Every structure is written in structure tokens, then in C-alpha cells.
Coordinates of C-alpha atoms in Angstrom, one line a residue:
Chain K
M26 CA 0.1 -0.2 0.0
N27 CA 1.1 3.3 -0.8
L28 CA 1.2 6.0 1.8
E29 CA 0.8 8.7 -0.9
R30 CA -2.7 7.8 -1.6
I31 CA -4.4 7.6 2.0
P32 CA -5.7 10.5 3.8
N33 CA -4.1 11.8 6.6
E34 CA -6.3 10.5 9.4
E35 CA -5.6 7.1 8.3
K36 CA -2.0 7.5 8.2
L37 CA -2.5 8.8 11.9
S38 CA -4.3 5.8 12.9
L39 CA -2.1 3.4 11.1
S40 CA 0.8 4.6 12.7
R41 CA -0.9 4.4 16.3
R42 CA -1.9 0.9 15.5
Y43 CA 1.5 0.0 14.7
Y44 CA 2.8 1.7 17.8
L45 CA 0.4 0.4 20.0
G46 CA 0.7 -3.2 18.7
G47 CA 4.5 -3.3 19.3
F48 CA 3.8 -3.4 23.1
A49 CA 3.1 -7.2 22.2
F50 CA 6.7 -7.9 22.1
L51 CA 7.1 -6.8 18.8
P52 CA 10.2 -4.7 18.3
F53 CA 10.2 -5.3 14.7
L54 CA 6.6 -3.7 14.3
W55 CA 8.2 -0.7 16.0
L56 CA 10.8 -0.8 13.5
V57 CA 8.6 -1.0 10.6
N58 CA 6.7 2.1 11.9
V59 CA 9.8 4.1 12.2
L60 CA 11.1 3.3 8.9
W61 CA 7.8 3.5 7.2
F62 CA 6.7 6.7 8.4
F63 CA 9.9 8.5 9.0
R64 CA 9.7 10.6 5.7
E65 CA 5.8 11.4 6.8
A66 CA 6.9 12.7 10.1
F67 CA 10.1 14.4 9.5
L68 CA 10.5 15.3 5.8
K69 CA 7.2 16.6 4.7
P70 CA 5.8 20.0 5.1
T71 CA 3.7 20.1 8.3
Y72 CA 0.1 19.1 8.2
T73 CA -2.3 18.8 11.2
E74 CA -1.6 15.2 12.2
Q75 CA 1.9 15.4 11.7
P76 CA 2.9 16.4 15.3
Q77 CA 1.0 13.1 16.8
I78 CA 2.8 10.7 14.0
K79 CA 6.1 12.2 15.0
S80 CA 5.5 11.6 18.3
Y81 CA 4.5 8.0 17.5
V82 CA 7.6 7.5 15.6
K83 CA 9.7 9.1 18.4
K84 CA 8.3 6.7 20.9
S85 CA 8.5 3.6 18.6
A86 CA 11.9 4.2 18.2
L87 CA 12.7 4.4 22.0
G88 CA 10.9 1.5 22.6
L89 CA 12.9 0.0 19.6
I90 CA 16.3 1.0 21.2
V91 CA 15.2 -0.2 24.7
W92 CA 14.5 -3.8 22.9
V93 CA 17.8 -3.8 20.8
A94 CA 19.7 -3.0 23.9
V95 CA 18.0 -5.8 26.1
L96 CA 18.5 -8.5 23.5
T97 CA 22.0 -7.5 22.7
T98 CA 22.6 -7.9 26.3
W99 CA 21.0 -11.2 26.7
I100 CA 22.4 -12.7 23.9
T101 CA 26.0 -11.6 24.8
I102 CA 25.4 -13.2 28.2
F103 CA 24.0 -16.5 26.8
Q104 CA 26.6 -16.9 24.3
H105 CA 29.6 -16.2 26.5
F106 CA 28.3 -18.1 29.5
R107 CA 26.4 -21.0 28.2
A108 CA 28.8 -23.5 28.2
Q109 CA 29.9 -22.9 31.7
W110 CA 26.3 -23.1 32.8
G111 CA 25.9 -26.8 32.2
E112 CA 22.7 -28.3 32.4
V113 CA 20.8 -25.0 32.7
G114 CA 22.7 -23.5 29.3
D115 CA 21.7 -27.2 27.4
Y116 CA 18.1 -26.4 28.7
L117 CA 17.7 -23.2 27.3
S118 CA 19.2 -23.9 23.9
F119 CA 17.5 -24.6 20.9
T120 CA 20.4 -25.8 18.8
I121 CA 23.7 -26.7 20.5
P122 CA 26.7 -26.2 18.5
L123 CA 29.0 -29.5 17.7
G124 CA 32.1 -29.4 19.3
T125 CA 35.6 -30.0 16.9
A126 CA 37.5 -32.8 17.9
Chain N
M27 CA 15.2 -17.8 -6.2
V28 CA 18.0 -16.6 -5.3
V29 CA 17.1 -17.6 -1.8
V30 CA 16.0 -21.0 -2.5
V31 CA 19.7 -22.1 -4.4
A32 CA 21.4 -20.1 -1.4
T33 CA 19.6 -22.2 0.8
I34 CA 19.9 -25.5 -0.8
K35 CA 23.8 -25.0 -1.3
S36 CA 24.5 -24.3 2.1
V37 CA 21.8 -26.2 4.3
S38 CA 21.9 -30.1 3.4
F39 CA 19.0 -30.8 5.3
Y40 CA 17.0 -29.8 2.3
T41 CA 18.6 -32.4 0.2
Q42 CA 18.9 -35.6 2.5
K43 CA 16.5 -38.4 1.6
D44 CA 15.4 -39.3 4.6
G45 CA 12.9 -41.5 3.2
Q46 CA 9.7 -39.4 4.0
Q47 CA 7.5 -38.4 1.2
L48 CA 4.3 -36.2 1.2
I49 CA 1.1 -38.2 1.6
Y50 CA -0.2 -37.3 -1.6
T51 CA 2.9 -39.0 -3.4
P52 CA 2.2 -42.5 -2.0
F53 CA 4.3 -44.1 -4.5
R54 CA 7.9 -44.9 -3.6
E55 CA 10.5 -44.1 -6.7
D56 CA 13.3 -46.4 -5.4
T57 CA 12.1 -49.2 -6.9
E58 CA 13.5 -52.3 -9.1
T59 CA 13.0 -51.6 -12.8
V60 CA 13.0 -48.2 -14.7
G61 CA 9.5 -48.9 -16.0
Q62 CA 8.3 -49.3 -12.5
R63 CA 9.8 -46.0 -11.5
A64 CA 8.5 -44.2 -14.4
L65 CA 4.9 -45.3 -13.5
N66 CA 5.1 -44.6 -10.2
S67 CA 6.2 -41.3 -10.8
M68 CA 3.5 -40.6 -13.3
L69 CA 0.8 -41.6 -11.1
N70 CA 2.1 -39.4 -8.0
A71 CA 2.0 -36.6 -10.5
F72 CA -1.6 -37.4 -11.3
I73 CA -2.4 -37.6 -8.1
M74 CA -0.7 -34.3 -7.2
I75 CA -2.7 -32.4 -10.3
G76 CA -6.0 -34.1 -9.1
V77 CA -5.2 -32.6 -5.6
I78 CA -4.7 -29.4 -7.1
L79 CA -7.6 -29.4 -9.3
V80 CA -9.9 -30.2 -6.5
M81 CA -8.5 -27.5 -4.3
T82 CA -9.3 -25.0 -7.3
L83 CA -12.6 -26.0 -7.8
V84 CA -13.2 -25.7 -4.1
L85 CA -11.9 -22.2 -4.4
V86 CA -13.7 -21.4 -7.4
V87 CA -16.9 -22.6 -6.0
L88 CA -16.5 -20.8 -2.4
Y89 CA -15.6 -17.6 -4.5
K90 CA -19.1 -18.0 -6.7
Y91 CA -21.0 -18.3 -3.6
R92 CA -19.7 -15.7 -1.8
C93 CA -18.1 -17.5 0.9
Y94 CA -15.6 -15.1 1.5
K95 CA -14.9 -15.7 5.2
V96 CA -14.1 -19.3 4.1
I97 CA -11.5 -18.4 2.2
Q98 CA -10.0 -15.7 4.1
A99 CA -10.0 -18.2 7.1
W100 CA -8.2 -20.7 5.3
L101 CA -5.7 -18.4 3.7
F102 CA -5.2 -16.8 7.2
F103 CA -4.4 -20.1 8.7
S104 CA -2.3 -21.7 6.0
N105 CA -0.1 -18.2 6.1
L106 CA -0.1 -18.7 10.0
L107 CA 1.3 -21.9 9.5
L108 CA 4.0 -21.0 7.0
L109 CA 5.3 -18.2 8.8
F110 CA 5.7 -19.7 12.0
F111 CA 6.2 -23.4 11.6
F112 CA 8.1 -23.5 8.5
S113 CA 10.2 -20.7 9.4
L114 CA 11.2 -22.3 12.8
I115 CA 12.2 -25.3 11.0
Y116 CA 14.2 -23.4 8.3
L117 CA 16.0 -21.2 11.0
G118 CA 16.5 -24.4 13.1
E119 CA 18.2 -25.9 10.1
V120 CA 20.5 -22.9 9.4
F121 CA 21.8 -22.9 12.8
K122 CA 22.5 -26.0 12.8
T123 CA 24.5 -25.7 9.7
Y124 CA 26.4 -22.8 10.9
N125 CA 27.0 -24.4 14.0
V126 CA 25.7 -21.5 16.0
A127 CA 23.9 -21.8 19.5
M128 CA 20.6 -20.2 19.8
D129 CA 18.3 -20.2 23.1
Y130 CA 14.7 -20.3 23.2
F131 CA 13.9 -17.1 24.4
T132 CA 15.7 -15.3 21.5
L133 CA 14.3 -17.6 19.0
A134 CA 10.8 -17.2 20.3
V135 CA 11.1 -13.4 20.0
I136 CA 12.5 -13.8 16.4
I137 CA 10.0 -16.0 15.6
W138 CA 7.0 -14.1 16.8
N139 CA 8.2 -10.8 15.6
F140 CA 8.7 -12.4 12.0
G141 CA 5.3 -14.3 12.1
V142 CA 3.0 -11.5 13.2
V143 CA 4.3 -8.7 11.2
G144 CA 4.2 -11.1 8.2
M145 CA 0.6 -11.4 9.0
I146 CA 0.1 -8.1 9.4
C147 CA 1.7 -7.1 6.2
I148 CA 0.2 -9.6 4.2
H149 CA -3.6 -9.7 5.3
W150 CA -3.9 -6.1 6.5
K151 CA -1.8 -3.1 5.8
G152 CA 1.5 -2.7 5.5
P153 CA 4.5 -1.4 3.5
L154 CA 4.5 -2.7 0.0
R155 CA 8.3 -3.8 0.1
L156 CA 7.9 -5.6 3.0
Q157 CA 4.8 -7.3 1.7
Q158 CA 6.3 -8.5 -1.4
A159 CA 9.4 -9.5 0.7
Y160 CA 7.1 -11.7 3.0
L161 CA 5.5 -13.1 0.0
I162 CA 8.8 -14.2 -1.7
M163 CA 10.1 -15.5 1.8
I164 CA 6.8 -17.8 1.9
S165 CA 7.1 -19.0 -1.5
A166 CA 10.7 -19.8 -1.2
L167 CA 9.8 -21.7 1.9
M168 CA 7.0 -23.7 0.3
A169 CA 9.5 -24.4 -2.8
L170 CA 12.2 -25.7 -0.2
V171 CA 9.6 -28.2 1.3
F172 CA 8.8 -29.5 -2.0
I173 CA 12.2 -30.0 -3.1
K174 CA 12.8 -32.0 -0.2
Y175 CA 9.8 -34.1 0.2
L176 CA 9.2 -34.9 -3.5
P177 CA 11.4 -37.3 -5.1
E178 CA 13.3 -37.0 -8.3
W179 CA 11.3 -37.9 -11.0
T180 CA 7.9 -36.9 -9.6
A181 CA 9.3 -33.6 -9.2
W182 CA 9.9 -33.1 -12.9
L183 CA 6.9 -34.5 -14.0
I184 CA 5.0 -32.5 -11.7
L185 CA 6.5 -29.5 -13.1
A186 CA 5.9 -30.4 -16.8
A187 CA 2.1 -31.5 -15.7
I188 CA 1.4 -28.1 -13.8
S189 CA 2.3 -26.1 -16.9
V190 CA 0.2 -28.1 -19.1
Y191 CA -2.7 -27.7 -16.5
D192 CA -2.1 -24.1 -16.3
L193 CA -2.3 -23.6 -19.9
L194 CA -5.7 -25.4 -19.8
A195 CA -7.2 -23.9 -16.9
V196 CA -6.4 -20.3 -17.7
L197 CA -7.3 -20.5 -21.4
C198 CA -10.0 -22.6 -21.8
P199 CA -13.6 -21.1 -21.3
K200 CA -14.4 -23.5 -18.5
G201 CA -11.0 -23.5 -16.8
P202 CA -11.7 -23.1 -13.3
L203 CA -9.1 -20.2 -13.1
R204 CA -10.8 -18.4 -15.8
I205 CA -14.1 -18.6 -14.0
L206 CA -12.6 -17.0 -11.2
V207 CA -10.8 -14.1 -12.7
E208 CA -14.0 -13.4 -14.8
T209 CA -16.3 -13.7 -11.6
A210 CA -13.9 -11.0 -9.8
Q211 CA -14.2 -8.9 -12.6
E212 CA -17.9 -8.9 -12.8
R213 CA -18.3 -7.9 -9.2
N214 CA -15.4 -5.6 -9.7
E215 CA -13.3 -7.0 -7.0
T216 CA -9.6 -7.6 -6.3
I217 CA -8.6 -10.9 -5.6
F218 CA -7.3 -11.6 -2.2
P219 CA -4.1 -9.8 -1.6
A220 CA -2.8 -12.9 0.3
L221 CA -2.2 -14.8 -3.1
I222 CA -0.8 -12.3 -5.3
Y223 CA 2.4 -10.5 -6.0
S224 CA 1.9 -7.2 -7.2
C225 CA 4.5 -4.7 -8.6
N226 CA 3.0 -1.5 -8.1
V227 CA 4.2 0.9 -10.7
N228 CA 3.5 4.5 -9.8
I229 CA 2.4 6.3 -13.1
P230 CA 2.1 10.2 -13.0
H231 CA -1.4 11.1 -13.5
G232 CA -0.5 13.1 -16.4
V233 CA 0.2 10.2 -18.6
S234 CA -2.3 9.7 -21.6
L235 CA -5.2 6.8 -21.2
S236 CA -6.6 7.3 -24.6
P237 CA -4.4 4.2 -26.2
V238 CA -5.5 1.8 -23.2
V239 CA -9.0 2.6 -23.5
A240 CA -9.2 1.9 -27.3
M241 CA -7.9 -1.6 -27.1
A242 CA -10.9 -2.6 -24.7
P243 CA -13.9 -2.0 -26.6
T244 CA -15.9 -4.1 -24.0
A245 CA -14.5 -2.0 -21.0
Q246 CA -16.7 -1.9 -17.9
P247 CA -17.1 1.7 -16.8
E248 CA -14.7 1.4 -14.0
D249 CA -12.7 -1.5 -14.6
D250 CA -9.6 -2.1 -16.6
G251 CA -9.3 -2.6 -20.4
G252 CA -7.1 -5.6 -20.2
F253 CA -7.7 -8.3 -17.7
T254 CA -6.1 -11.6 -17.0
P255 CA -7.7 -14.8 -15.2
A256 CA -6.2 -16.2 -12.5
W257 CA -4.4 -19.7 -12.4
V258 CA -5.2 -21.1 -9.3
N259 CA -2.8 -23.6 -7.8
Q260 CA -3.3 -25.0 -4.4
Q261 CA -1.5 -27.8 -2.6
Q262 CA -2.0 -29.7 0.3
H263 CA 0.6 -30.5 2.4
Q264 CA 1.2 -33.1 5.2
L265 CA 4.3 -33.3 7.0
G266 CA 3.9 -36.5 9.2
P267 CA 1.3 -36.3 11.7
M268 CA 0.7 -32.6 11.2
Q269 CA -2.3 -31.8 9.3
S270 CA -2.0 -28.9 7.4
S271 CA -3.7 -26.6 4.6
E272 CA -1.6 -24.7 2.5
D273 CA -2.7 -23.2 -0.6
S274 CA -1.3 -20.6 -2.9
R275 CA -2.7 -19.4 -5.8
R276 CA -1.2 -17.7 -9.0
E277 CA -2.6 -15.3 -11.5
I278 CA -1.2 -12.7 -13.9
Q279 CA -3.3 -9.8 -13.8
E280 CA -2.3 -6.5 -15.7
L281 CA -4.6 -3.6 -14.5
P282 CA -3.9 -0.8 -17.1
S283 CA -6.1 1.9 -15.6
A284 CA -8.5 2.7 -18.5
R285 CA -10.3 5.6 -16.6
P286 CA -10.0 8.9 -18.1
P287 CA -11.1 10.6 -15.0
P288 CA -8.0 11.3 -12.8
V289 CA -10.0 10.7 -9.6
E290 CA -9.9 6.9 -10.4
D291 CA -6.3 6.9 -10.6
D292 CA -6.3 5.4 -7.3
E293 CA -6.2 2.1 -8.9
E294 CA -3.4 0.0 -8.7
R295 CA -1.3 -0.6 -11.7
G296 CA 1.3 -2.9 -12.4
V297 CA 1.4 -6.4 -13.1
K298 CA 0.2 -8.9 -10.6
L299 CA 1.9 -12.3 -10.5
G300 CA 0.4 -15.2 -8.6
L301 CA 2.6 -16.5 -5.7
G302 CA 2.3 -20.4 -7.1
D303 CA 4.3 -18.9 -10.0
F304 CA 7.1 -18.1 -7.8
I305 CA 6.7 -21.3 -6.0
F306 CA 7.4 -23.2 -9.1
Y307 CA 9.9 -21.2 -10.5
S308 CA 12.1 -21.5 -7.2
M309 CA 11.3 -25.1 -7.1
L310 CA 12.8 -25.8 -10.7
V311 CA 15.9 -23.9 -10.0
G312 CA 16.3 -25.4 -6.4
K313 CA 16.1 -28.8 -7.9
A314 CA 18.5 -28.0 -10.6
S315 CA 21.1 -27.0 -8.2
A316 CA 20.3 -29.9 -5.5
T317 CA 20.5 -32.5 -8.2
A318 CA 22.5 -31.7 -11.4
S319 CA 25.8 -32.8 -12.2
G320 CA 26.9 -29.8 -13.9
D321 CA 26.3 -27.5 -10.7
W322 CA 26.4 -24.1 -11.3
N323 CA 26.3 -24.3 -15.1
T324 CA 22.9 -25.9 -14.8
T325 CA 21.6 -23.7 -12.3
I326 CA 22.7 -20.4 -14.0
A327 CA 21.2 -21.9 -17.3
C328 CA 18.0 -22.4 -15.4
F329 CA 17.5 -19.1 -13.7
V330 CA 18.2 -17.7 -17.2
A331 CA 15.8 -19.8 -18.7
I332 CA 12.9 -18.7 -16.3
L333 CA 13.8 -15.2 -16.5
I334 CA 13.7 -15.1 -20.3
G335 CA 10.3 -17.2 -20.1
L336 CA 8.9 -14.6 -17.7
C337 CA 9.7 -11.5 -19.9
L338 CA 8.0 -13.6 -22.8
T339 CA 5.3 -14.1 -20.8
L340 CA 5.0 -10.3 -20.0
L341 CA 5.4 -9.4 -23.5
L342 CA 2.6 -11.7 -24.5
L343 CA 0.4 -10.0 -21.6
A344 CA 0.9 -6.7 -23.2
I345 CA -0.1 -7.8 -26.5
F346 CA -3.1 -10.2 -25.7
K347 CA -4.0 -7.9 -22.7
K348 CA -5.9 -11.1 -21.5
A349 CA -5.0 -13.1 -18.2
L350 CA -2.3 -15.5 -19.3
P351 CA -0.6 -18.3 -17.5
A352 CA 2.5 -17.7 -16.6
L353 CA 4.2 -21.0 -15.9
P354 CA 4.1 -23.0 -19.3
I355 CA 6.6 -20.8 -21.1
S356 CA 9.3 -20.6 -18.2
I357 CA 8.7 -23.9 -17.1
T358 CA 9.3 -25.2 -20.6
F359 CA 12.3 -23.2 -21.1
G360 CA 13.5 -24.2 -17.8
L361 CA 13.1 -28.0 -18.0
V362 CA 14.6 -27.8 -21.7
F363 CA 17.7 -26.1 -20.5
Y364 CA 18.1 -28.1 -17.4
F365 CA 18.3 -31.2 -19.3
A366 CA 19.8 -30.2 -22.0
T367 CA 22.6 -28.5 -20.1
D368 CA 22.9 -31.4 -17.7
N369 CA 23.5 -34.0 -20.3
L370 CA 25.2 -32.3 -23.1
V371 CA 27.1 -29.0 -22.0
R372 CA 28.5 -30.3 -19.0
P373 CA 30.3 -33.3 -20.8
F374 CA 31.6 -31.1 -23.4
M375 CA 33.0 -28.5 -20.7
D376 CA 34.5 -31.0 -19.0
Q377 CA 36.4 -32.7 -22.2
L378 CA 37.3 -28.9 -23.0
A379 CA 39.0 -28.3 -19.8
V380 CA 40.6 -31.8 -19.5
H381 CA 42.2 -30.9 -23.0
Q382 CA 42.9 -27.2 -22.2
F383 CA 40.9 -26.2 -25.2
Y384 CA 39.7 -22.8 -24.4
I385 CA 37.0 -21.6 -27.1

């Protein structure tokens, strides 16, 4: 769907829904929100709904950064300490790399 | 297609023959004699085509009687299955191949995000590029599943048979796909977005539309001059104990906007290609890369053949302005090139290399 063709109120409602949806553990949705509406929010001449779209995009970006930070920390910890954790590590793992002889 | 080839090359899971076959191809191919094998594979192919035909008819009937909810629910669940379950398996295999550890938590987040955003993009509203990307990914996943679970000769026979079926279903007046598309045209509706891949081309409003209108003497007041019937291709897929209904459909549809008033320019333009097309093209190329003795030569030859076929099809589409089956031309070229390259070109090149004779 093309953003050019839908009226401003719909854009606002779409952005809002993407923002609210992202709270269901969906940082990817926030990312899509940011990328898709970036132009709309910041690079276009002002229109009535723009400040609200801007705020949604900013909040989505914020949420996204938080998620990325959390995930990165967790992944680093996991990869580093997995072997040392023994059983718990195996239990948490989906795939376990094979050792080299 | 690139995705499928890359996966086949790197992840051996998809080329292992662990003896499991889809329930729709009950005949084994590891039989004693060549004749037996040929017979079995033909029977397999018939069964598959029969299944596809039945599913197509069911879809057409549902569409005719306006059971839209049923169709939508069906599509919804099959996409759900594809996006979550198959991508889970796929990711698992990729990680195993690259020997990377992955924990359940991160995996859950990834799959959940991928799946939900995919459902949103395809069935609701989302950026066009993302929707296209998702459609491509699920087509690739389907193609990979087919490559793994269909035995050799059956796969090639199915490809050939499907092209013929496609030709018949789209061009014959009684073909189910033609009925589908004409019904859609009568009702002035677009076919479900979950089944088509649309390459939207933005044409500025100032473009003159009169030549297009002239070509469509029977054009209805609002709709397009050229219109293409759909080729419905549905497959049911069963993996072990799982009961899953997967269907994908293809159609080529070109909607040149034939309306003089610029208000109506909101119609989508551009070519629409059905998803089944993607699946079978990818399957052909994937099979070529998996099983060819000529390795890259054959793969690239098939790739090129399919692209050429597609260009020809689009050309014909522009000429005829009718619905056209996308499969026959490309698949025919692809098959011809595959067998020719495999059996003729490869030994030739080998001999040249052995004798250090450069052309």
C-alpha cells in the first residue's frame, strides 16, 4: 500500500496502531513504524496530524532502542556463559553447536 | 529464487533423502526397474494434479457463492502455518549448519516478530516492499519443502504437468481459473492480496490513457481494459502427523488503468503475479542446483531460462491483454535448459577443460 494515497487521518491511525501493537513483544513492528513513517513525520511539510505521527515515531524508536539493548545484552551473556552453565545452558538452547575434535 | 538456491547449497537438510514423502505422493521411487519407477512417478504426478484441481474447484465454488469468510480464514491459517512453523524449522536448520547456539528466548522473540509482522503485512496493511519481501519468503519456504519431500522424477513430472494444467485452466473457457477471474471482474473486486504479488508501478497522473481505452471495446465503466484470468494452484501439504492446509494461488493480472477521470487513478497499476508462479520457478531452480551434475552451469542456465520465459510471458501479456498462464513458457524453457545443460553441455565443458582447449 502506498502512503501517498491515503488520507492523513488514516496515516495517523495506522501509525498509532503500529505503535500500540509493538507493545506485544514486537520490536520489529516498531522498526517498521519508524522506517515507514519517517518521511511522513520529519521530511514533509507540516499538516495537522503530523505532530502526533512524529510523537508515535519517536516513541517507537525509543522502544526499539530499549529492546535492542536488552536483546543484545541477553545474547552476549548467553553466548558467553552457555558452556559454563552446564545443564541450565543446555535446557535453554535450541541448537547446540557441535564440538570440534 | 536466489534465496532457494542459497539455502539448497548451504543447508544439507533439504537435500537429504530421509525417506519421508508427502502423503500425496504415495508411490515410492526407489523401485527395481526403470519402468516401475516411471509408472510410479506418473501416478504421483497425477495424484498431485488431481489434488490441485480439486482444491481449485473448491476455491472457485466458494468464491462464486460468496463464502469470502471461509476463503479468508483458510488463507489466514495456511499463512500462519507457513510463517511460524516452517520458518522455525528453516531457522533451526540454518543454525545447525553454521554451528551457532541459539536459546529459546531469543528464538521465540524472532519467530514471533517475524510471524506477526508477516501476517499484518500480508493480510492487513503494510509497506509494499515489506509485503513483497514476505510473499517471496513464504514462496521460497514452500519451494524448499517441495524440493525436500518430492522424489526426483515426480518433481520433474509435476512441473511439466502443472504447466500443461495451467495452460488449460487459464485459457479454456471452462477453466476454473478463468471462471474465478471473470467472476472477480464482474463483481469489480480484486482478488485476495494474500495470493498475489503485485509490482505496483506509480505512473504520474499526466500520462495519457486513451490508447489503453481504445484497446478495450468492452471495458466496463470502471474497470481495466486488459484483464487476466487467474491460475489457481493449491497444494495440500502434510508433514508427518501434522495436518496442514496450504494453498497458494497464482494469477497474472495486468490492470492498466483505463479510466479517463483522474479521480479514479487510485487504482493499482502494474503487473500482478500469482504466488504459485514463484513457488514453481523456485522449485525448478532449487531442484536444478540440488541434483544437477553440472552444478553451477545448470543452475545458472535454468535461472536465465526462467527469466527469459517470464519476459516473454509479460510481452505476450502486453500484446493480448488477457489473463495468461505464467508457468508454461518459463517452465518449458527451464526444463529444456536443465536437461540439455545437464546432459550435453557439462560433458562438453569437462572435455574442453581436460584438453585445455579454450574457446
